[in-house]
């Protein structure tokens, strides 16, 4: 019994027909500061004075009489002060069916409640701090976007009617514009991350193909790429899904490594009122940091702020996301689950493997 971390004791009815302590483990000694010699051979009436002893002994007697286990909460004077503990009593019967012994154990509820309260307080503080940081990031990104757009406009104006004398000034203008474009793209990703984190859940019926068509028009206005989505009528959060799918399609186009990429979006019903989406492309595919991050790994800058927002948004709704390379070794497959139901789904189109070449 001394190897058990919680206080444990044993009560015996014999020989006096009073429930006396016959065992008191080391944890009980340590927590109560009551040595064994002050407990063994005595009843709860003798160990705990006054009303406390009467309450404890009445519980002992009730379990011995009923033959049924019982748990109760009681305030006990322990070494660290008065603590609320939960005591569990288990009767042990002899072959004749009579209860002769009780085994008791106690758990310090005050300590558990204090730890739980501390966890709640720490969680609240972290949530508040995270919210403040996200608001700061969102405001900073919003304030930076306009200056970066001005940098691009300045580069455009400098290039207009610019006479190239071969002295490298045109290359500097191109570099200035490229810096503006890249910085604007990064700021947009940061804003998407902040908005995705704070997006409120709402559900409605919508067409997946129509939703994706609006995404494709923005991301591929010149129709350079083969972008398609299965015909499906869904009941889900169309705004959140638009954020997710826009980022995934944009990522596929940006990192395709070719002038034209084929991206196909499909969906099917999953378990427990969740939809299972798949975004498949025949581009260059994800690098390792992105695959590891989408699978649950830690965020690194090279994973992309867009993927950070996507994963947080999906996880906040109880879904999951993962990425992998197709069997052909060309392109990438992103799968994610999201709350919703399918009203109808058309037959899926042919697999993208044929277009991977």
PDB file of N, CA and C in Angstrom, residues 71-130:
ATOM      1  N   UNK A  71     -19.042   6.926  -2.504  1.00  0.00           N
ATOM      2  CA  UNK A  71     -18.078   8.019  -2.555  1.00  0.00           C
ATOM      3  C   UNK A  71     -18.723   9.260  -1.971  1.00  0.00           C
ATOM      4  N   UNK A  72     -17.968  10.032  -1.245  1.00  0.00           N
ATOM      5  CA  UNK A  72     -18.503  11.244  -0.652  1.00  0.00           C
ATOM      6  C   UNK A  72     -17.377  12.257  -0.510  1.00  0.00           C
ATOM      7  N   UNK A  73     -17.770  13.525  -0.437  1.00  0.00           N
ATOM      8  CA  UNK A  73     -16.814  14.609  -0.276  1.00  0.00           C
ATOM      9  C   UNK A  73     -16.867  15.117   1.156  1.00  0.00           C
ATOM     10  N   UNK A  74     -15.712  15.415   1.696  1.00  0.00           N
ATOM     11  CA  UNK A  74     -15.621  15.859   3.079  1.00  0.00           C
ATOM     12  C   UNK A  74     -14.405  16.748   3.242  1.00  0.00           C
ATOM     13  N   UNK A  75     -14.508  17.732   4.115  1.00  0.00           N
ATOM     14  CA  UNK A  75     -13.378  18.631   4.394  1.00  0.00           C
ATOM     15  C   UNK A  75     -12.556  18.040   5.538  1.00  0.00           C
ATOM     16  N   UNK A  76     -11.275  17.782   5.272  1.00  0.00           N
ATOM     17  CA  UNK A  76     -10.404  17.173   6.275  1.00  0.00           C
ATOM     18  C   UNK A  76      -9.240  18.109   6.600  1.00  0.00           C
ATOM     19  N   UNK A  77      -8.801  18.111   7.868  1.00  0.00           N
ATOM     20  CA  UNK A  77      -7.621  18.900   8.235  1.00  0.00           C
ATOM     21  C   UNK A  77      -6.353  18.143   7.837  1.00  0.00           C
ATOM     22  N   UNK A  78      -5.741  18.560   6.739  1.00  0.00           N
ATOM     23  CA  UNK A  78      -4.528  17.909   6.260  1.00  0.00           C
ATOM     24  C   UNK A  78      -3.302  18.741   6.633  1.00  0.00           C
ATOM     25  N   UNK A  79      -2.151  18.244   6.259  1.00  0.00           N
ATOM     26  CA  UNK A  79      -0.892  18.893   6.612  1.00  0.00           C
ATOM     27  C   UNK A  79      -0.810  20.305   6.066  1.00  0.00           C
ATOM     28  N   UNK A  80      -1.370  20.510   4.847  1.00  0.00           N
ATOM     29  CA  UNK A  80      -1.300  21.814   4.196  1.00  0.00           C
ATOM     30  C   UNK A  80      -2.484  22.701   4.564  1.00  0.00           C
ATOM     31  N   UNK A  81      -3.339  22.228   5.476  1.00  0.00           N
ATOM     32  CA  UNK A  81      -4.531  22.977   5.854  1.00  0.00           C
ATOM     33  C   UNK A  81      -5.786  22.187   5.522  1.00  0.00           C
ATOM     34  N   UNK A  82      -6.926  22.796   5.768  1.00  0.00           N
ATOM     35  CA  UNK A  82      -8.182  22.102   5.474  1.00  0.00           C
ATOM     36  C   UNK A  82      -8.390  21.982   3.971  1.00  0.00           C
ATOM     37  N   UNK A  83      -8.651  20.755   3.515  1.00  0.00           N
ATOM     38  CA  UNK A  83      -8.835  20.484   2.087  1.00  0.00           C
ATOM     39  C   UNK A  83     -10.094  19.650   1.882  1.00  0.00           C
ATOM     40  N   UNK A  84     -10.749  19.893   0.787  1.00  0.00           N
ATOM     41  CA  UNK A  84     -11.894  19.057   0.411  1.00  0.00           C
ATOM     42  C   UNK A  84     -11.376  17.837  -0.324  1.00  0.00           C
ATOM     43  N   UNK A  85     -11.749  16.658   0.174  1.00  0.00           N
ATOM     44  CA  UNK A  85     -11.305  15.415  -0.447  1.00  0.00           C
ATOM     45  C   UNK A  85     -12.507  14.569  -0.806  1.00  0.00           C
ATOM     46  N   UNK A  86     -12.316  13.732  -1.799  1.00  0.00           N
ATOM     47  CA  UNK A  86     -13.334  12.728  -2.144  1.00  0.00           C
ATOM     48  C   UNK A  86     -12.852  11.381  -1.620  1.00  0.00           C
ATOM     49  N   UNK A  87     -13.628  10.777  -0.734  1.00  0.00           N
ATOM     50  CA  UNK A  87     -13.297   9.470  -0.176  1.00  0.00           C
ATOM     51  C   UNK A  87     -14.175   8.409  -0.823  1.00  0.00           C
ATOM     52  N   UNK A  88     -13.559   7.335  -1.277  1.00  0.00           N
ATOM     53  CA  UNK A  88     -14.279   6.210  -1.864  1.00  0.00           C
ATOM     54  C   UNK A  88     -14.093   4.997  -0.965  1.00  0.00           C
ATOM     55  N   UNK A  89     -15.213   4.397  -0.561  1.00  0.00           N
ATOM     56  CA  UNK A  89     -15.198   3.223   0.314  1.00  0.00           C
ATOM     57  C   UNK A  89     -15.693   2.007  -0.455  1.00  0.00           C
ATOM     58  N   UNK A  90     -14.932   0.930  -0.404  1.00  0.00           N
ATOM     59  CA  UNK A  90     -15.294  -0.319  -1.078  1.00  0.00           C
ATOM     60  C   UNK A  90     -15.382  -1.444  -0.037  1.00  0.00           C
ATOM     61  N   UNK A  91     -16.553  -2.068   0.086  1.00  0.00           N
ATOM     62  CA  UNK A  91     -16.695  -3.149   1.076  1.00  0.00           C
ATOM     63  C   UNK A  91     -16.066  -4.456   0.590  1.00  0.00           C
ATOM     64  N   UNK A  92     -15.482  -5.223   1.515  1.00  0.00           N
ATOM     65  CA  UNK A  92     -14.940  -6.550   1.225  1.00  0.00           C
ATOM     66  C   UNK A  92     -15.717  -7.568   2.043  1.00  0.00           C
ATOM     67  N   UNK A  93     -16.357  -8.510   1.352  1.00  0.00           N
ATOM     68  CA  UNK A  93     -17.211  -9.483   2.024  1.00  0.00           C
ATOM     69  C   UNK A  93     -16.474 -10.794   2.270  1.00  0.00           C
ATOM     70  N   UNK A  94     -16.854 -11.489   3.371  1.00  0.00           N
ATOM     71  CA  UNK A  94     -16.340 -12.816   3.684  1.00  0.00           C
ATOM     72  C   UNK A  94     -17.145 -13.852   2.902  1.00  0.00           C
ATOM     73  N   UNK A  95     -16.717 -15.099   2.892  1.00  0.00           N
ATOM     74  CA  UNK A  95     -17.482 -16.144   2.188  1.00  0.00           C
ATOM     75  C   UNK A  95     -18.931 -16.238   2.637  1.00  0.00           C
ATOM     76  N   UNK A  96     -19.227 -15.890   3.885  1.00  0.00           N
ATOM     77  CA  UNK A  96     -20.609 -15.966   4.376  1.00  0.00           C
ATOM     78  C   UNK A  96     -21.440 -14.764   3.947  1.00  0.00           C
ATOM     79  N   UNK A  97     -20.833 -13.857   3.170  1.00  0.00           N
ATOM     80  CA  UNK A  97     -21.563 -12.699   2.674  1.00  0.00           C
ATOM     81  C   UNK A  97     -21.529 -11.500   3.576  1.00  0.00           C
ATOM     82  N   UNK A  98     -20.968 -11.627   4.733  1.00  0.00           N
ATOM     83  CA  UNK A  98     -20.895 -10.518   5.669  1.00  0.00           C
ATOM     84  C   UNK A  98     -19.714  -9.599   5.339  1.00  0.00           C
ATOM     85  N   UNK A  99     -19.967  -8.310   5.450  1.00  0.00           N
ATOM     86  CA  UNK A  99     -18.897  -7.328   5.230  1.00  0.00           C
ATOM     87  C   UNK A  99     -18.061  -7.230   6.491  1.00  0.00           C
ATOM     88  N   UNK A 100     -16.794  -7.489   6.350  1.00  0.00           N
ATOM     89  CA  UNK A 100     -15.888  -7.418   7.497  1.00  0.00           C
ATOM     90  C   UNK A 100     -14.863  -6.290   7.371  1.00  0.00           C
ATOM     91  N   UNK A 101     -14.541  -5.922   6.156  1.00  0.00           N
ATOM     92  CA  UNK A 101     -13.513  -4.891   5.938  1.00  0.00           C
ATOM     93  C   UNK A 101     -13.992  -3.864   4.916  1.00  0.00           C
ATOM     94  N   UNK A 102     -13.456  -2.673   5.036  1.00  0.00           N
ATOM     95  CA  UNK A 102     -13.666  -1.608   4.056  1.00  0.00           C
ATOM     96  C   UNK A 102     -12.309  -1.085   3.616  1.00  0.00           C
ATOM     97  N   UNK A 103     -12.161  -0.881   2.315  1.00  0.00           N
ATOM     98  CA  UNK A 103     -10.952  -0.257   1.780  1.00  0.00           C
ATOM     99  C   UNK A 103     -11.325   1.156   1.327  1.00  0.00           C
ATOM    100  N   UNK A 104     -10.604   2.122   1.837  1.00  0.00           N
ATOM    101  CA  UNK A 104     -10.892   3.507   1.488  1.00  0.00           C
ATOM    102  C   UNK A 104      -9.723   4.180   0.808  1.00  0.00           C
ATOM    103  N   UNK A 105     -10.025   5.123  -0.074  1.00  0.00           N
ATOM    104  CA  UNK A 105      -8.991   5.936  -0.726  1.00  0.00           C
ATOM    105  C   UNK A 105      -9.506   7.355  -0.853  1.00  0.00           C
ATOM    106  N   UNK A 106      -8.603   8.320  -0.835  1.00  0.00           N
ATOM    107  CA  UNK A 106      -9.003   9.723  -0.916  1.00  0.00           C
ATOM    108  C   UNK A 106      -8.237  10.440  -2.017  1.00  0.00           C
ATOM    109  N   UNK A 107      -8.911  11.426  -2.622  1.00  0.00           N
ATOM    110  CA  UNK A 107      -8.319  12.281  -3.645  1.00  0.00           C
ATOM    111  C   UNK A 107      -8.534  13.721  -3.228  1.00  0.00           C
ATOM    112  N   UNK A 108      -7.496  14.515  -3.284  1.00  0.00           N
ATOM    113  CA  UNK A 108      -7.564  15.919  -2.889  1.00  0.00           C
ATOM    114  C   UNK A 108      -8.249  16.731  -3.987  1.00  0.00           C
ATOM    115  N   UNK A 109      -9.538  17.034  -3.799  1.00  0.00           N
ATOM    116  CA  UNK A 109     -10.290  17.785  -4.803  1.00  0.00           C
ATOM    117  C   UNK A 109      -9.879  19.247  -4.838  1.00  0.00           C
ATOM    118  N   UNK A 110      -9.481  19.789  -3.703  1.00  0.00           N
ATOM    119  CA  UNK A 110      -9.069  21.202  -3.673  1.00  0.00           C
ATOM    120  C   UNK A 110      -7.903  21.435  -4.611  1.00  0.00           C
ATOM    121  N   UNK A 111      -6.948  20.504  -4.597  1.00  0.00           N
ATOM    122  CA  UNK A 111      -5.780  20.627  -5.473  1.00  0.00           C
ATOM    123  C   UNK A 111      -6.188  20.531  -6.930  1.00  0.00           C
ATOM    124  N   UNK A 112      -7.090  19.555  -7.233  1.00  0.00           N
ATOM    125  CA  UNK A 112      -7.539  19.393  -8.619  1.00  0.00           C
ATOM    126  C   UNK A 112      -8.276  20.641  -9.091  1.00  0.00           C
ATOM    127  N   UNK A 113      -9.128  21.200  -8.218  1.00  0.00           N
ATOM    128  CA  UNK A 113      -9.895  22.382  -8.603  1.00  0.00           C
ATOM    129  C   UNK A 113      -8.998  23.592  -8.793  1.00  0.00           C
ATOM    130  N   UNK A 114      -7.998  23.715  -7.942  1.00  0.00           N
ATOM    131  CA  UNK A 114      -7.058  24.824  -8.095  1.00  0.00           C
ATOM    132  C   UNK A 114      -6.290  24.704  -9.410  1.00  0.00           C
ATOM    133  N   UNK A 115      -5.851  23.478  -9.733  1.00  0.00           N
ATOM    134  CA  UNK A 115      -5.129  23.271 -10.986  1.00  0.00           C
ATOM    135  C   UNK A 115      -6.032  23.551 -12.183  1.00  0.00           C
ATOM    136  N   UNK A 116      -7.310  23.104 -12.084  1.00  0.00           N
ATOM    137  CA  UNK A 116      -8.259  23.355 -13.176  1.00  0.00           C
ATOM    138  C   UNK A 116      -8.493  24.845 -13.356  1.00  0.00           C
ATOM    139  N   UNK A 117      -8.647  25.569 -12.232  1.00  0.00           N
ATOM    140  CA  UNK A 117      -8.860  27.008 -12.302  1.00  0.00           C
ATOM    141  C   UNK A 117      -7.638  27.713 -12.881  1.00  0.00           C
ATOM    142  N   UNK A 118      -6.462  27.241 -12.505  1.00  0.00           N
ATOM    143  CA  UNK A 118      -5.235  27.820 -13.050  1.00  0.00           C
ATOM    144  C   UNK A 118      -5.138  27.596 -14.556  1.00  0.00           C
ATOM    145  N   UNK A 119      -5.552  26.392 -14.993  1.00  0.00           N
ATOM    146  CA  UNK A 119      -5.530  26.108 -16.439  1.00  0.00           C
ATOM    147  C   UNK A 119      -6.504  27.005 -17.189  1.00  0.00           C
ATOM    148  N   UNK A 120      -7.699  27.206 -16.595  1.00  0.00           N
ATOM    149  CA  UNK A 120      -8.690  28.078 -17.230  1.00  0.00           C
ATOM    150  C   UNK A 120      -8.161  29.506 -17.343  1.00  0.00           C
ATOM    151  N   UNK A 121      -7.553  29.987 -16.238  1.00  0.00           N
ATOM    152  CA  UNK A 121      -7.016  31.347 -16.237  1.00  0.00           C
ATOM    153  C   UNK A 121      -5.885  31.503 -17.249  1.00  0.00           C
ATOM    154  N   UNK A 122      -4.994  30.494 -17.301  1.00  0.00           N
ATOM    155  CA  UNK A 122      -3.879  30.550 -18.255  1.00  0.00           C
ATOM    156  C   UNK A 122      -4.396  30.527 -19.681  1.00  0.00           C
ATOM    157  N   UNK A 123      -5.410  29.693 -19.930  1.00  0.00           N
ATOM    158  CA  UNK A 123      -5.989  29.607 -21.278  1.00  0.00           C
ATOM    159  C   UNK A 123      -6.620  30.932 -21.679  1.00  0.00           C
ATOM    160  N   UNK A 124      -7.321  31.568 -20.730  1.00  0.00           N
ATOM    161  CA  UNK A 124      -7.952  32.863 -21.018  1.00  0.00           C
ATOM    162  C   UNK A 124      -6.903  33.923 -21.327  1.00  0.00           C
ATOM    163  N   UNK A 125      -5.815  33.906 -20.566  1.00  0.00           N
ATOM    164  CA  UNK A 125      -4.745  34.885 -20.802  1.00  0.00           C
ATOM    165  C   UNK A 125      -4.096  34.678 -22.160  1.00  0.00           C
ATOM    166  N   UNK A 126      -3.870  33.404 -22.516  1.00  0.00           N
ATOM    167  CA  UNK A 126      -3.267  33.110 -23.822  1.00  0.00           C
ATOM    168  C   UNK A 126      -4.206  33.529 -24.948  1.00  0.00           C
ATOM    169  N   UNK A 127      -5.517  33.249 -24.770  1.00  0.00           N
ATOM    170  CA  UNK A 127      -6.497  33.622 -25.793  1.00  0.00           C
ATOM    171  C   UNK A 127      -6.529  35.131 -25.986  1.00  0.00           C
ATOM    172  N   UNK A 128      -6.530  35.866 -24.865  1.00  0.00           N
ATOM    173  CA  UNK A 128      -6.555  37.333 -24.953  1.00  0.00           C
ATOM    174  C   UNK A 128      -5.298  37.866 -25.627  1.00  0.00           C
ATOM    175  N   UNK A 129      -4.140  37.304 -25.252  1.00  0.00           N
ATOM    176  CA  UNK A 129      -2.881  37.739 -25.844  1.00  0.00           C
ATOM    177  C   UNK A 129      -2.843  37.423 -27.338  1.00  0.00           C
ATOM    178  N   UNK A 130      -3.312  36.219 -27.693  1.00  0.00           N
ATOM    179  CA  UNK A 130      -3.338  35.828 -29.110  1.00  0.00           C
ATOM    180  C   UNK A 130      -4.239  36.751 -29.911  1.00  0.00           C
TER     181      UNK A 130
END
